[in-house]
mmCIF file of N, CA and C and ligand atoms in Angstrom:
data_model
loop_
_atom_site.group_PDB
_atom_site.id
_atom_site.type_symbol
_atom_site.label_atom_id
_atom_site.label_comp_id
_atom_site.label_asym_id
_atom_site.label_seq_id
_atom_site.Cartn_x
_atom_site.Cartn_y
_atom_site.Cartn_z
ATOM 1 N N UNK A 1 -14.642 10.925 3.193
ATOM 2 C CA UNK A 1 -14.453 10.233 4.465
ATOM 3 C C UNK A 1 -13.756 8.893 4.239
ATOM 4 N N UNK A 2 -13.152 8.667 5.456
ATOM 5 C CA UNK A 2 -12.581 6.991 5.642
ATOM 6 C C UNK A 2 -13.721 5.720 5.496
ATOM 7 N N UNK A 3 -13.396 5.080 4.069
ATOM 8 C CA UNK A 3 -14.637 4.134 5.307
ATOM 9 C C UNK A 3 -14.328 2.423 5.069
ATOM 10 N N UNK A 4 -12.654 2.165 4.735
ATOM 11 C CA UNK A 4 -12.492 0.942 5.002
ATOM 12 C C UNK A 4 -11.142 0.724 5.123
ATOM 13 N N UNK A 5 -10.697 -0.604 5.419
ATOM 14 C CA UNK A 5 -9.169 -0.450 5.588
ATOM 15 C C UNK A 5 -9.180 -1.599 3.595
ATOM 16 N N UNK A 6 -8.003 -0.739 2.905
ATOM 17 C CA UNK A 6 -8.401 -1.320 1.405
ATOM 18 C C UNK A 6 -7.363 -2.426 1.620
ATOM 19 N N UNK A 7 -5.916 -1.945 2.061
ATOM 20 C CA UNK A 7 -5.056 -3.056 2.228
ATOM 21 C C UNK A 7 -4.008 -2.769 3.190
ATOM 22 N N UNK A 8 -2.955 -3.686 3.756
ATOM 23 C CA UNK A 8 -2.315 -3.669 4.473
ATOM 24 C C UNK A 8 -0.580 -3.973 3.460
ATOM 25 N N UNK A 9 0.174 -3.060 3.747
ATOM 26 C CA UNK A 9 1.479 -3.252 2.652
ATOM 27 C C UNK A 9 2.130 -4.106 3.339
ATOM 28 N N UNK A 10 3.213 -4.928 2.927
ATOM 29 C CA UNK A 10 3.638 -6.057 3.195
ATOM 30 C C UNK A 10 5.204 -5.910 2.208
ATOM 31 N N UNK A 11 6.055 -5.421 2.975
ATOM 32 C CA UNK A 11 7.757 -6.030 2.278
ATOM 33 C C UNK A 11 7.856 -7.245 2.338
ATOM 34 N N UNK A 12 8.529 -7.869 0.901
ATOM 35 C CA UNK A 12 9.108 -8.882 1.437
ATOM 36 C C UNK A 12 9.996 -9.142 -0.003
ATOM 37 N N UNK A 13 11.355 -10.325 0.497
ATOM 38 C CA UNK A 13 11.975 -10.218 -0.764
ATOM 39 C C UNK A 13 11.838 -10.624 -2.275
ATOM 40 N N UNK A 14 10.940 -11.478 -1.976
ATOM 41 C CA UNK A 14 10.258 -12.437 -3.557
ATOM 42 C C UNK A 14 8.929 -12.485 -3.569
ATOM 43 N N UNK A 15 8.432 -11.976 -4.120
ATOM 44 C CA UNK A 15 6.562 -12.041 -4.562
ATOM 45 C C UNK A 15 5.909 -12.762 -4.537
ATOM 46 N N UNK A 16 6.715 -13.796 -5.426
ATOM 47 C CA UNK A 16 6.541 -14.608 -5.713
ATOM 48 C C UNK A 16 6.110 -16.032 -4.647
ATOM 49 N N UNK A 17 7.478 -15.682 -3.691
ATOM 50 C CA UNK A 17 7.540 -16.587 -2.382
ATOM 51 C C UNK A 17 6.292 -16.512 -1.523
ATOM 52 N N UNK A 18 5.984 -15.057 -1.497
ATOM 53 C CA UNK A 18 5.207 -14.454 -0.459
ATOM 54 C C UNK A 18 3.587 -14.571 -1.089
ATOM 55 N N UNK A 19 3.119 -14.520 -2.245
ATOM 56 C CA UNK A 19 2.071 -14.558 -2.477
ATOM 57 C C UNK A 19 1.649 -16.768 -2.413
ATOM 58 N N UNK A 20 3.098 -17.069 -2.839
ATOM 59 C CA UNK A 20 2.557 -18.674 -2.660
ATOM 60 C C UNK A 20 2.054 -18.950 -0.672
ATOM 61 N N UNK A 21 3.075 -18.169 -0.274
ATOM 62 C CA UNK A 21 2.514 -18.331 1.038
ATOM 63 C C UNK A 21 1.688 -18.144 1.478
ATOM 64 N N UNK A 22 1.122 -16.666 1.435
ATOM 65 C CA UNK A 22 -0.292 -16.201 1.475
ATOM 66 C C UNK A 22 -2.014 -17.411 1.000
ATOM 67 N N UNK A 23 -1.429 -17.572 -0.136
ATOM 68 C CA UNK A 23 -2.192 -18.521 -1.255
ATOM 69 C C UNK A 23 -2.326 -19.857 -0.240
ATOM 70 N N UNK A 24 -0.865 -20.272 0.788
ATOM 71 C CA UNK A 24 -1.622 -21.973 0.746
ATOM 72 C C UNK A 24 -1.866 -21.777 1.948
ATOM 73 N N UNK A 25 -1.452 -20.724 3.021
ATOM 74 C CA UNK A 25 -1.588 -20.759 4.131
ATOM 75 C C UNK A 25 -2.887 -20.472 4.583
ATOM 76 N N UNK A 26 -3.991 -19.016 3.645
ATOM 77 C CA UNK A 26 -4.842 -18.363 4.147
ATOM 78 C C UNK A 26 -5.784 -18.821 3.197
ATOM 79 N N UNK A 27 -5.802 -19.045 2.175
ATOM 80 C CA UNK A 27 -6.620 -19.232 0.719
ATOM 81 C C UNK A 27 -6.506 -17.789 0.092
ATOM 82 N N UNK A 28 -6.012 -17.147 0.296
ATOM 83 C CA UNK A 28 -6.308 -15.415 -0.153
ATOM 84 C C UNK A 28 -5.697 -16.040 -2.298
ATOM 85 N N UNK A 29 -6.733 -15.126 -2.679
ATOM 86 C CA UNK A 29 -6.828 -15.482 -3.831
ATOM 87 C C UNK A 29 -6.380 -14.376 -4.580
ATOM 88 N N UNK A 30 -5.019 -14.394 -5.208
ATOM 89 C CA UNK A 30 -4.102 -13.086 -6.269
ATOM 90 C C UNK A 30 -5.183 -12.716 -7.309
ATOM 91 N N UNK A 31 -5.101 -11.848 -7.233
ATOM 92 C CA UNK A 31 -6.038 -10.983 -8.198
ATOM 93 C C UNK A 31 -5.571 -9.538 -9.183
ATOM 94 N N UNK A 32 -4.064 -9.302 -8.877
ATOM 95 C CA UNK A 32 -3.480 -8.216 -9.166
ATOM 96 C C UNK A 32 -1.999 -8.463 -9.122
ATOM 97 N N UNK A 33 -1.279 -8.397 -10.462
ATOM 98 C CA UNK A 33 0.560 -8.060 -10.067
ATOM 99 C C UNK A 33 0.691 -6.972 -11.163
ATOM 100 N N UNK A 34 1.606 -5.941 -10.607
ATOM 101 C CA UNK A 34 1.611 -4.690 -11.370
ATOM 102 C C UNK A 34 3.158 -4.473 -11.309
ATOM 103 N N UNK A 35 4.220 -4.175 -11.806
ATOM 104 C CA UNK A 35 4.905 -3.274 -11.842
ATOM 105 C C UNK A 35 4.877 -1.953 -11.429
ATOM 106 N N UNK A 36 5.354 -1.093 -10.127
ATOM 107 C CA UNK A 36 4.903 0.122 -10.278
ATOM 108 C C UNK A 36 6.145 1.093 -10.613
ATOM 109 N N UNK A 37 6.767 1.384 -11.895
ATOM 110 C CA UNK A 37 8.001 2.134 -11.956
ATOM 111 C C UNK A 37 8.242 3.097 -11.198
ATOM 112 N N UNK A 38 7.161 4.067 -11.183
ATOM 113 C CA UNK A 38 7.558 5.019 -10.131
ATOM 114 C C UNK A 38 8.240 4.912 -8.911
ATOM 115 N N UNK A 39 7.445 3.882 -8.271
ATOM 116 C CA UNK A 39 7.962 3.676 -7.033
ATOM 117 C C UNK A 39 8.834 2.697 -6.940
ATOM 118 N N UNK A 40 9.248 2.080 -8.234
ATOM 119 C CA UNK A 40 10.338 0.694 -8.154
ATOM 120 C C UNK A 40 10.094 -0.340 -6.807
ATOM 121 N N UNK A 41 8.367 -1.416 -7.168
ATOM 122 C CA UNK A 41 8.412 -2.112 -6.723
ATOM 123 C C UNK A 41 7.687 -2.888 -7.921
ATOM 124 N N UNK A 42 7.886 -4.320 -7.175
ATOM 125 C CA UNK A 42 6.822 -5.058 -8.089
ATOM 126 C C UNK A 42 5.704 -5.300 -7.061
ATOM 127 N N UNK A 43 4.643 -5.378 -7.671
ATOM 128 C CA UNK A 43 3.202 -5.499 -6.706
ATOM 129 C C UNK A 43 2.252 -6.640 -6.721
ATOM 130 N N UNK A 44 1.796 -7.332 -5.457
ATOM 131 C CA UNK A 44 0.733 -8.700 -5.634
ATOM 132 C C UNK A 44 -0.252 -8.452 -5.001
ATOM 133 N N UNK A 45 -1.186 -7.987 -5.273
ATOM 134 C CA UNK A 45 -2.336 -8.011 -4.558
ATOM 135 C C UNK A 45 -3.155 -9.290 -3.961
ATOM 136 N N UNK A 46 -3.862 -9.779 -3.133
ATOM 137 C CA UNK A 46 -4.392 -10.634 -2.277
ATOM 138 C C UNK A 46 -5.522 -10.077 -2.113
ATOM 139 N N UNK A 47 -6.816 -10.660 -2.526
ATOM 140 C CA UNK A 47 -8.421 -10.558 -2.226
ATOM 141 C C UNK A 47 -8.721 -11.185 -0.305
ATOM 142 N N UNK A 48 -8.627 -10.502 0.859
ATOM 143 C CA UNK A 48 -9.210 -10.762 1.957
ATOM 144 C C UNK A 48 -10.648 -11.289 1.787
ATOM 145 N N UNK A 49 -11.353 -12.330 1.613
ATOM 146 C CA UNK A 49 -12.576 -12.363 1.818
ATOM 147 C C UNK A 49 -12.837 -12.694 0.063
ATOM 148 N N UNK A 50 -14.454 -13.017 0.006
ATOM 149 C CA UNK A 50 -14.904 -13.584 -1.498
ATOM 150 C C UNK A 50 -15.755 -12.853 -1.804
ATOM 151 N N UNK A 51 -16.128 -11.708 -1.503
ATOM 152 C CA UNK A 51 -17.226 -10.732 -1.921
ATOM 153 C C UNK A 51 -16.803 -10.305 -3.655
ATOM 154 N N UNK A 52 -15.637 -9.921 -3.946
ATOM 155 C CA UNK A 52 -15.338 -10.110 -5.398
ATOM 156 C C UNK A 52 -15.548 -8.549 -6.059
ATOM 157 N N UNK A 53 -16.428 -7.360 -4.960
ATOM 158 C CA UNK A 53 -16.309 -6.608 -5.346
ATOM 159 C C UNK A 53 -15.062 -5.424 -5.162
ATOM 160 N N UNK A 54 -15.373 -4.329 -5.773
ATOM 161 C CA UNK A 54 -14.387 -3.229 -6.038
ATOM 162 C C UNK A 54 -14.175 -2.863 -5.025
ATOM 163 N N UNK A 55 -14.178 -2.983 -3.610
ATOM 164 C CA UNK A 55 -14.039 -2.741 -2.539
ATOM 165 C C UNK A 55 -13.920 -3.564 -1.538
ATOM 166 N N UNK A 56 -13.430 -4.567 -1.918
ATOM 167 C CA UNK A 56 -12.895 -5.274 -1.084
ATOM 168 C C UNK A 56 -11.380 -5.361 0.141
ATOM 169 N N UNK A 57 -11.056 -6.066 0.940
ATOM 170 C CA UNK A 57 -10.015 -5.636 1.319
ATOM 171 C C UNK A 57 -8.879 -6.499 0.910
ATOM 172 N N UNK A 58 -6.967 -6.025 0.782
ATOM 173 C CA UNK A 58 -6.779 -6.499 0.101
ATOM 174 C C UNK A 58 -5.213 -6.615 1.098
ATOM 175 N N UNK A 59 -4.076 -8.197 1.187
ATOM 176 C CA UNK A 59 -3.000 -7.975 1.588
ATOM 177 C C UNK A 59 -2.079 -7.188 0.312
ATOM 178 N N UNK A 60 -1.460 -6.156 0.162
ATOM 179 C CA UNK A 60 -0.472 -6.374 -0.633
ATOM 180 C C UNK A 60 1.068 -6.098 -0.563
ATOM 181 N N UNK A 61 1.462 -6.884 -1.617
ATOM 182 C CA UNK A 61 2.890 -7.695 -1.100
ATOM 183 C C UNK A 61 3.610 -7.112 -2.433
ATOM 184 N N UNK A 62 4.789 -6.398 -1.368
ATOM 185 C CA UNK A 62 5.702 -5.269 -2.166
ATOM 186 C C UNK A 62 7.074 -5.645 -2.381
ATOM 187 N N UNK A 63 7.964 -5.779 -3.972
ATOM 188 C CA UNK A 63 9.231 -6.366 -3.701
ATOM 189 C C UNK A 63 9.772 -5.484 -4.351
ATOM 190 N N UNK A 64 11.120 -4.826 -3.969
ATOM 191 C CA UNK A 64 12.009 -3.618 -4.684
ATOM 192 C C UNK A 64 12.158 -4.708 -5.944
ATOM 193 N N UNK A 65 12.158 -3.750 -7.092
ATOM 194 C CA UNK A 65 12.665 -4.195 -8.346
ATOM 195 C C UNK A 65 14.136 -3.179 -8.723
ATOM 196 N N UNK A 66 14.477 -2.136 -7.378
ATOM 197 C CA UNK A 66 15.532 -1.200 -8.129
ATOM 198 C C UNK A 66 16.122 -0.871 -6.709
ATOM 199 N N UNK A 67 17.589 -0.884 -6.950
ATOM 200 C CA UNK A 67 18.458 -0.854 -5.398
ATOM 201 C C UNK A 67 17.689 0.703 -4.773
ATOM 202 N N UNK A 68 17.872 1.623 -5.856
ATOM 203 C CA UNK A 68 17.768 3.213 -5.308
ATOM 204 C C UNK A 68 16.203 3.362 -4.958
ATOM 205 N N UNK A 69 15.265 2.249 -4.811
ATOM 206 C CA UNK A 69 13.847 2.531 -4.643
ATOM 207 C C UNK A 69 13.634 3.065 -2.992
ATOM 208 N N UNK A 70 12.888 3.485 -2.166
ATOM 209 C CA UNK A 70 12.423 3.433 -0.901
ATOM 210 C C UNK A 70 12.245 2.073 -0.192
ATOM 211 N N UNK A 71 11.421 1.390 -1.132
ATOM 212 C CA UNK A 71 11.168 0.320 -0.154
ATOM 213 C C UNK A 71 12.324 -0.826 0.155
ATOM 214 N N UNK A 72 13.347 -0.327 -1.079
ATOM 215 C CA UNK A 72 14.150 -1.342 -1.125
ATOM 216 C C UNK A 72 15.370 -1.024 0.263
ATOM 217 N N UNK A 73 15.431 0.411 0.360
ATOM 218 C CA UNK A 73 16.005 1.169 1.475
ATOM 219 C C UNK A 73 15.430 0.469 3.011
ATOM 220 N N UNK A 74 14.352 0.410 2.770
ATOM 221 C CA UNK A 74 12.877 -0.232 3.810
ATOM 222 C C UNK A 74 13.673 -1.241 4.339
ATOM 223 N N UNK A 75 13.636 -2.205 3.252
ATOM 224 C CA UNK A 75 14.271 -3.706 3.791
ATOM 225 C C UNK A 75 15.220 -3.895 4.200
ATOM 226 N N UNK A 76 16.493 -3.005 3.768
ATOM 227 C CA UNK A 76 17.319 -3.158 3.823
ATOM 228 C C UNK A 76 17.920 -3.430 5.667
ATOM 229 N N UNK A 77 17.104 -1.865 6.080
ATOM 230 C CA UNK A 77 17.078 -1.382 7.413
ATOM 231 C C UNK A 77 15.961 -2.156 8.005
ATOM 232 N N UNK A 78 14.774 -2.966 7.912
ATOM 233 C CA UNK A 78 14.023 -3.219 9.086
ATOM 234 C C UNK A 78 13.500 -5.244 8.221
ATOM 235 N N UNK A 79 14.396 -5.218 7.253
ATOM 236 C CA UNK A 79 13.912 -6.944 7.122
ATOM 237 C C UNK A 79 12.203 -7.015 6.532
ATOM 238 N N UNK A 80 11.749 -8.058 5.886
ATOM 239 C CA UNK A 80 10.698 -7.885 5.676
ATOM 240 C C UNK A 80 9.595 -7.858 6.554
ATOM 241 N N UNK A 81 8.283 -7.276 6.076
ATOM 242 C CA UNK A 81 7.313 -7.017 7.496
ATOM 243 C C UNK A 81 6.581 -6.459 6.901
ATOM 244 N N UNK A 82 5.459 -5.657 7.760
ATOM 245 C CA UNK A 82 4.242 -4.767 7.045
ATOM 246 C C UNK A 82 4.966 -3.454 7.300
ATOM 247 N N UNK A 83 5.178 -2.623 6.405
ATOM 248 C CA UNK A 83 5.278 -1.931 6.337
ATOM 249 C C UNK A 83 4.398 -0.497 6.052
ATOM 250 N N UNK A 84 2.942 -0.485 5.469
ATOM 251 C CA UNK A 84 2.070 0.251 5.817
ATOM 252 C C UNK A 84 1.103 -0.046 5.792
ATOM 253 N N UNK A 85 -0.519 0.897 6.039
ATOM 254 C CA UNK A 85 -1.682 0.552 6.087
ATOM 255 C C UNK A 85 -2.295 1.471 5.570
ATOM 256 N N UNK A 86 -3.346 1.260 4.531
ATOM 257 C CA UNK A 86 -3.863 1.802 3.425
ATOM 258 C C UNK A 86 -5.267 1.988 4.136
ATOM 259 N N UNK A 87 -5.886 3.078 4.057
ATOM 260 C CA UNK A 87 -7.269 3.100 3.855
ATOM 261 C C UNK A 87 -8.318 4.293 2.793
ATOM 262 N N UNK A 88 -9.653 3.287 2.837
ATOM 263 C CA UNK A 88 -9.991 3.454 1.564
ATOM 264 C C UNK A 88 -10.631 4.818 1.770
ATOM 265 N N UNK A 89 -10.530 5.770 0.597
ATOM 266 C CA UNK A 89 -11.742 6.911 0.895
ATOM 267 C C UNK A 89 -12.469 7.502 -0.512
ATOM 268 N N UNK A 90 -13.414 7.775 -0.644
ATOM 269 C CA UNK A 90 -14.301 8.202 -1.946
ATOM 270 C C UNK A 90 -13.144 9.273 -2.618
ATOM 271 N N UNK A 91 -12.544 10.022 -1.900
ATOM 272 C CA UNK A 91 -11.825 11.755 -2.359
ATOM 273 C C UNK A 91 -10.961 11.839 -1.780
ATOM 274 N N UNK A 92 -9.688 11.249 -1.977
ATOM 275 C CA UNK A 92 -8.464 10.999 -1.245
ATOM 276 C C UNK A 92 -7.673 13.053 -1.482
ATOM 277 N N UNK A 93 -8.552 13.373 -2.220
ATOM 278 C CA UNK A 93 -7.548 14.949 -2.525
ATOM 279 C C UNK A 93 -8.273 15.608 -1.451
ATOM 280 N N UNK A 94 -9.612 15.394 -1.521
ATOM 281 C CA UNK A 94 -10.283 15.845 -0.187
ATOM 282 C C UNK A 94 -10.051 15.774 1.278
ATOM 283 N N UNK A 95 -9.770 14.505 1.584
ATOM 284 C CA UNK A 95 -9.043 13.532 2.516
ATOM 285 C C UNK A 95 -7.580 14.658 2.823
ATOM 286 N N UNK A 96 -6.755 14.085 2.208
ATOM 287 C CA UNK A 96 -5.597 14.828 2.003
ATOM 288 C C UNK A 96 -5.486 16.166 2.455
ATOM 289 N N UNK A 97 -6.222 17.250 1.964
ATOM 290 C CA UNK A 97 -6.160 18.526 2.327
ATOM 291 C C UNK A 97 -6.987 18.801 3.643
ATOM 292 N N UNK A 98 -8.035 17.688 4.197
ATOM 293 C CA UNK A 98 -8.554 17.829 5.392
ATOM 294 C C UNK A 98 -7.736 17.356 6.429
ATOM 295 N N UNK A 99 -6.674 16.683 6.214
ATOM 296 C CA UNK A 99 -5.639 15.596 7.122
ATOM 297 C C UNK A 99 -4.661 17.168 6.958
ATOM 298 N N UNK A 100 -4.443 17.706 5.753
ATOM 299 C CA UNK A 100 -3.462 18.881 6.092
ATOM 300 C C UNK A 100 -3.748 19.886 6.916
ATOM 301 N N UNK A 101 -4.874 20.598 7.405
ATOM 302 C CA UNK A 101 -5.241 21.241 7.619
ATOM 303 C C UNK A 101 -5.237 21.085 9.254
ATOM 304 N N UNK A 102 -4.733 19.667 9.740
ATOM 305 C CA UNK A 102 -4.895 18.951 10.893
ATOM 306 C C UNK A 102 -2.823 18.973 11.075
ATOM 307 N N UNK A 103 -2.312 19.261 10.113
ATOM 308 C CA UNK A 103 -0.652 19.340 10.448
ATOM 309 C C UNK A 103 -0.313 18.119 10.005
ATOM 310 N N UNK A 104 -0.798 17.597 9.369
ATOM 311 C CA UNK A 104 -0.268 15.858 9.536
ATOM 312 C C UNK A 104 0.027 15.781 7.790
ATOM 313 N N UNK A 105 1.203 15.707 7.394
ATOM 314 C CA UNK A 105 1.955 15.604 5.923
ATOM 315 C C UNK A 105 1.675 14.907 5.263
ATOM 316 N N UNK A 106 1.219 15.433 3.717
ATOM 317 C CA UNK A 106 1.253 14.195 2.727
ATOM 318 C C UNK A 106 2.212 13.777 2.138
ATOM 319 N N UNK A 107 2.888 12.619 1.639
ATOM 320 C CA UNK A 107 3.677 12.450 1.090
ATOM 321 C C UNK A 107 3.624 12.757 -0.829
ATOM 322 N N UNK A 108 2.886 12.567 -1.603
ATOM 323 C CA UNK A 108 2.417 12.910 -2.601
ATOM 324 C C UNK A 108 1.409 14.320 -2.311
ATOM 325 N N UNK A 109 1.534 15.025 -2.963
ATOM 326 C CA UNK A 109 0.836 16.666 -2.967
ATOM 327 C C UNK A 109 0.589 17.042 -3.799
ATOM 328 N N UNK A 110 -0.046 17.094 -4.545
ATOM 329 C CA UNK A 110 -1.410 16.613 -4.440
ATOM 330 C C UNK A 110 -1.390 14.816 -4.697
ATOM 331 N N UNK A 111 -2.172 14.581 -4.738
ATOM 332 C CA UNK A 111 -2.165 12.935 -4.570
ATOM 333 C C UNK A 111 -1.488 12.338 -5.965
ATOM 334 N N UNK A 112 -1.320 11.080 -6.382
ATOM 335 C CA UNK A 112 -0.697 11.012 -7.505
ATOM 336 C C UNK A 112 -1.382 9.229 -7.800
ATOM 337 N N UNK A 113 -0.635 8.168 -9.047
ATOM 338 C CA UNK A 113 -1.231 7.702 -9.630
ATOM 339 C C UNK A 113 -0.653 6.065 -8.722
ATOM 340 N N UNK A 114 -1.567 5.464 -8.202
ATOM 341 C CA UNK A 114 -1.065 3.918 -7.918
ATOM 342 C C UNK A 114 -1.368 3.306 -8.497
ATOM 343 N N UNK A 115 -1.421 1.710 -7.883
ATOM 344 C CA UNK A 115 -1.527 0.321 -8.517
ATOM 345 C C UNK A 115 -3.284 0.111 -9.067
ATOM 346 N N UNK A 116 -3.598 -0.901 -9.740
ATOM 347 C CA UNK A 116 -4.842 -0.562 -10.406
ATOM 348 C C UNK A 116 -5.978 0.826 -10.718
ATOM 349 N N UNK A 117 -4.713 1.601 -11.253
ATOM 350 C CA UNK A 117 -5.488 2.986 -11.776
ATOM 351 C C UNK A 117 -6.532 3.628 -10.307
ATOM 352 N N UNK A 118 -5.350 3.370 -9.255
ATOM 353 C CA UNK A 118 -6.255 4.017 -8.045
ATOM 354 C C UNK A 118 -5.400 5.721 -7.771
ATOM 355 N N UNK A 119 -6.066 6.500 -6.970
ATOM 356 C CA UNK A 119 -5.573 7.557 -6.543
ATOM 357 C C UNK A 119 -4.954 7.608 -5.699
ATOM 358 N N UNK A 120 -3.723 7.966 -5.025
ATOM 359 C CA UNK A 120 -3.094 7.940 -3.709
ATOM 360 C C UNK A 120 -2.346 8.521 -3.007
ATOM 361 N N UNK A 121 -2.318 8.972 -1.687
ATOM 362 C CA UNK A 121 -1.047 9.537 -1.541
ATOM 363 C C UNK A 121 -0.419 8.929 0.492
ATOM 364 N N UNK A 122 0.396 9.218 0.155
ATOM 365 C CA UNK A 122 1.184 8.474 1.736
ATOM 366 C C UNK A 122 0.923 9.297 2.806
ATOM 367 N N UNK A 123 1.117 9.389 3.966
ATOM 368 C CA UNK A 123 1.267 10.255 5.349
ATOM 369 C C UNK A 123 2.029 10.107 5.816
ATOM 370 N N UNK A 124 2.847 11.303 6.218
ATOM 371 C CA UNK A 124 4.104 11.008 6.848
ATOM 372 C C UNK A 124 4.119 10.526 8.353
ATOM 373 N N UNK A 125 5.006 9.231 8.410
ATOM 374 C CA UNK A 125 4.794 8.528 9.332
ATOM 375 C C UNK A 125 4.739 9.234 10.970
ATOM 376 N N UNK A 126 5.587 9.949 11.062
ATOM 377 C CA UNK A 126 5.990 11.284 11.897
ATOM 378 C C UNK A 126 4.545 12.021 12.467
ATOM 379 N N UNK A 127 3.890 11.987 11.365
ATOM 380 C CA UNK A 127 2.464 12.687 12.012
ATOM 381 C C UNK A 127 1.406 11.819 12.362
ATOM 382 N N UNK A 128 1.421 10.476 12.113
ATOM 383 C CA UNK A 128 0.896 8.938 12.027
ATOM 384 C C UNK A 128 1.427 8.166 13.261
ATOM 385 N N UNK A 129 1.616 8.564 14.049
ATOM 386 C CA UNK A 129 2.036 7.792 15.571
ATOM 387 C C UNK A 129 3.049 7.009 14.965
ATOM 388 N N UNK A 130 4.165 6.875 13.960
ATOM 389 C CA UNK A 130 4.849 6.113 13.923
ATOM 390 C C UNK A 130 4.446 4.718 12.553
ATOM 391 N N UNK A 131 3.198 5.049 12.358
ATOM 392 C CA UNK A 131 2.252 4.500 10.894
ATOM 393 C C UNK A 131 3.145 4.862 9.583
ATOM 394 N N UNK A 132 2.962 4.154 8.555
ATOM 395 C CA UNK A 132 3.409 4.523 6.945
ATOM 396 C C UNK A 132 1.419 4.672 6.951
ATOM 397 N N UNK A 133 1.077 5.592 6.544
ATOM 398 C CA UNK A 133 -0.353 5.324 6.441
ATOM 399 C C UNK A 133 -1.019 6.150 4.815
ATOM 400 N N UNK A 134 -1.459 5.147 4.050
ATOM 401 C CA UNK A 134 -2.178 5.597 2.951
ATOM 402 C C UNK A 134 -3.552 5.819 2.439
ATOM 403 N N UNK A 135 -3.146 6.664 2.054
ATOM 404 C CA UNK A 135 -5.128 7.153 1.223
ATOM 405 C C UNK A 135 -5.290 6.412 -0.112
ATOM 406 N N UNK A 136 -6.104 5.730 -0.364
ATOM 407 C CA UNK A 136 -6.400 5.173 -1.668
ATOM 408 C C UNK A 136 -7.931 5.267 -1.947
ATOM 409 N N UNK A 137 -8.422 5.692 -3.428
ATOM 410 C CA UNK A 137 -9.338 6.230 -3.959
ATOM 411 C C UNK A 137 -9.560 4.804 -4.939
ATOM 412 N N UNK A 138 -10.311 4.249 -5.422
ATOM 413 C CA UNK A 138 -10.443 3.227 -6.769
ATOM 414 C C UNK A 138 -10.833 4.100 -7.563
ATOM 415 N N UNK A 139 -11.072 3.658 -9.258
ATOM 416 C CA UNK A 139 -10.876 4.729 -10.284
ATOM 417 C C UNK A 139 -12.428 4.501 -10.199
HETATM 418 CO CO1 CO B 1 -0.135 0.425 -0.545
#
């Protein structure tokens, strides 16, 4: 089952820029930058809140590191912005094949590997009212 929102995705062109902003504007405290090759972005995670645990909720802030990436396609066409919304679930393969079974597309099939060794896979926006919407599992 669903049972939190983990993070909210966020384009933007410098990480760097965007996590200092985050940092002086909100206090949100970086806790995560990853490289993700696959998907050719670089990644900043943002702690919502001070609870500190593994389930917390989180902004994160996505910058193409490669022209031919998606997200970099993303920006190109809609400028920076949020671009999707993640939520959290115990069995995202479970999740996944119960969301299929409903017509609504995964983008990864079976789910595949994200940012801090989590499980994940996308929904196609098309079946998502117009949403980028993700399943994420923690390890
Ligand atoms: Co995400």
């Amino acid at each position: 089952m669903i049972g939190r929102i983990d993070h909210i995705g966020i384009v933007c062109r410098d990480v760097d820029e965007a996590v200092e902003f985050y940092r002086a504007t909100y206090g949100f405290e970086l806790t995560h930058v990853e490289v993700i090759e696959s998907q050719g972005v670089r990644e900043a995670m943002l702690r919502v809140g001070a609870t500190g645990d593994g389930a917390a909720s989180y902004i994160q802030l996505l910058e193409p590191v490669r022209a031919d990436s998606a997200v970099s396609a993303w920006l190109e066409r809609h400028g920076p912005g949020v671009h999707h919304i993640a939520f959290g679930t115990d069995d995202v393969d479970a999740e996944s094949e119960r969301l299929k079974a409903r017509g609504i597309r995964p983008i990864f099939d079976p789910p595949g590997t994200g940012s801090r060794g989590t499980k994940v896979t996308f929904l196609h926006p098309r079946d998502c009212l117009g949403v980028l919407t993700e399943l994420v599992t923690l390890p």
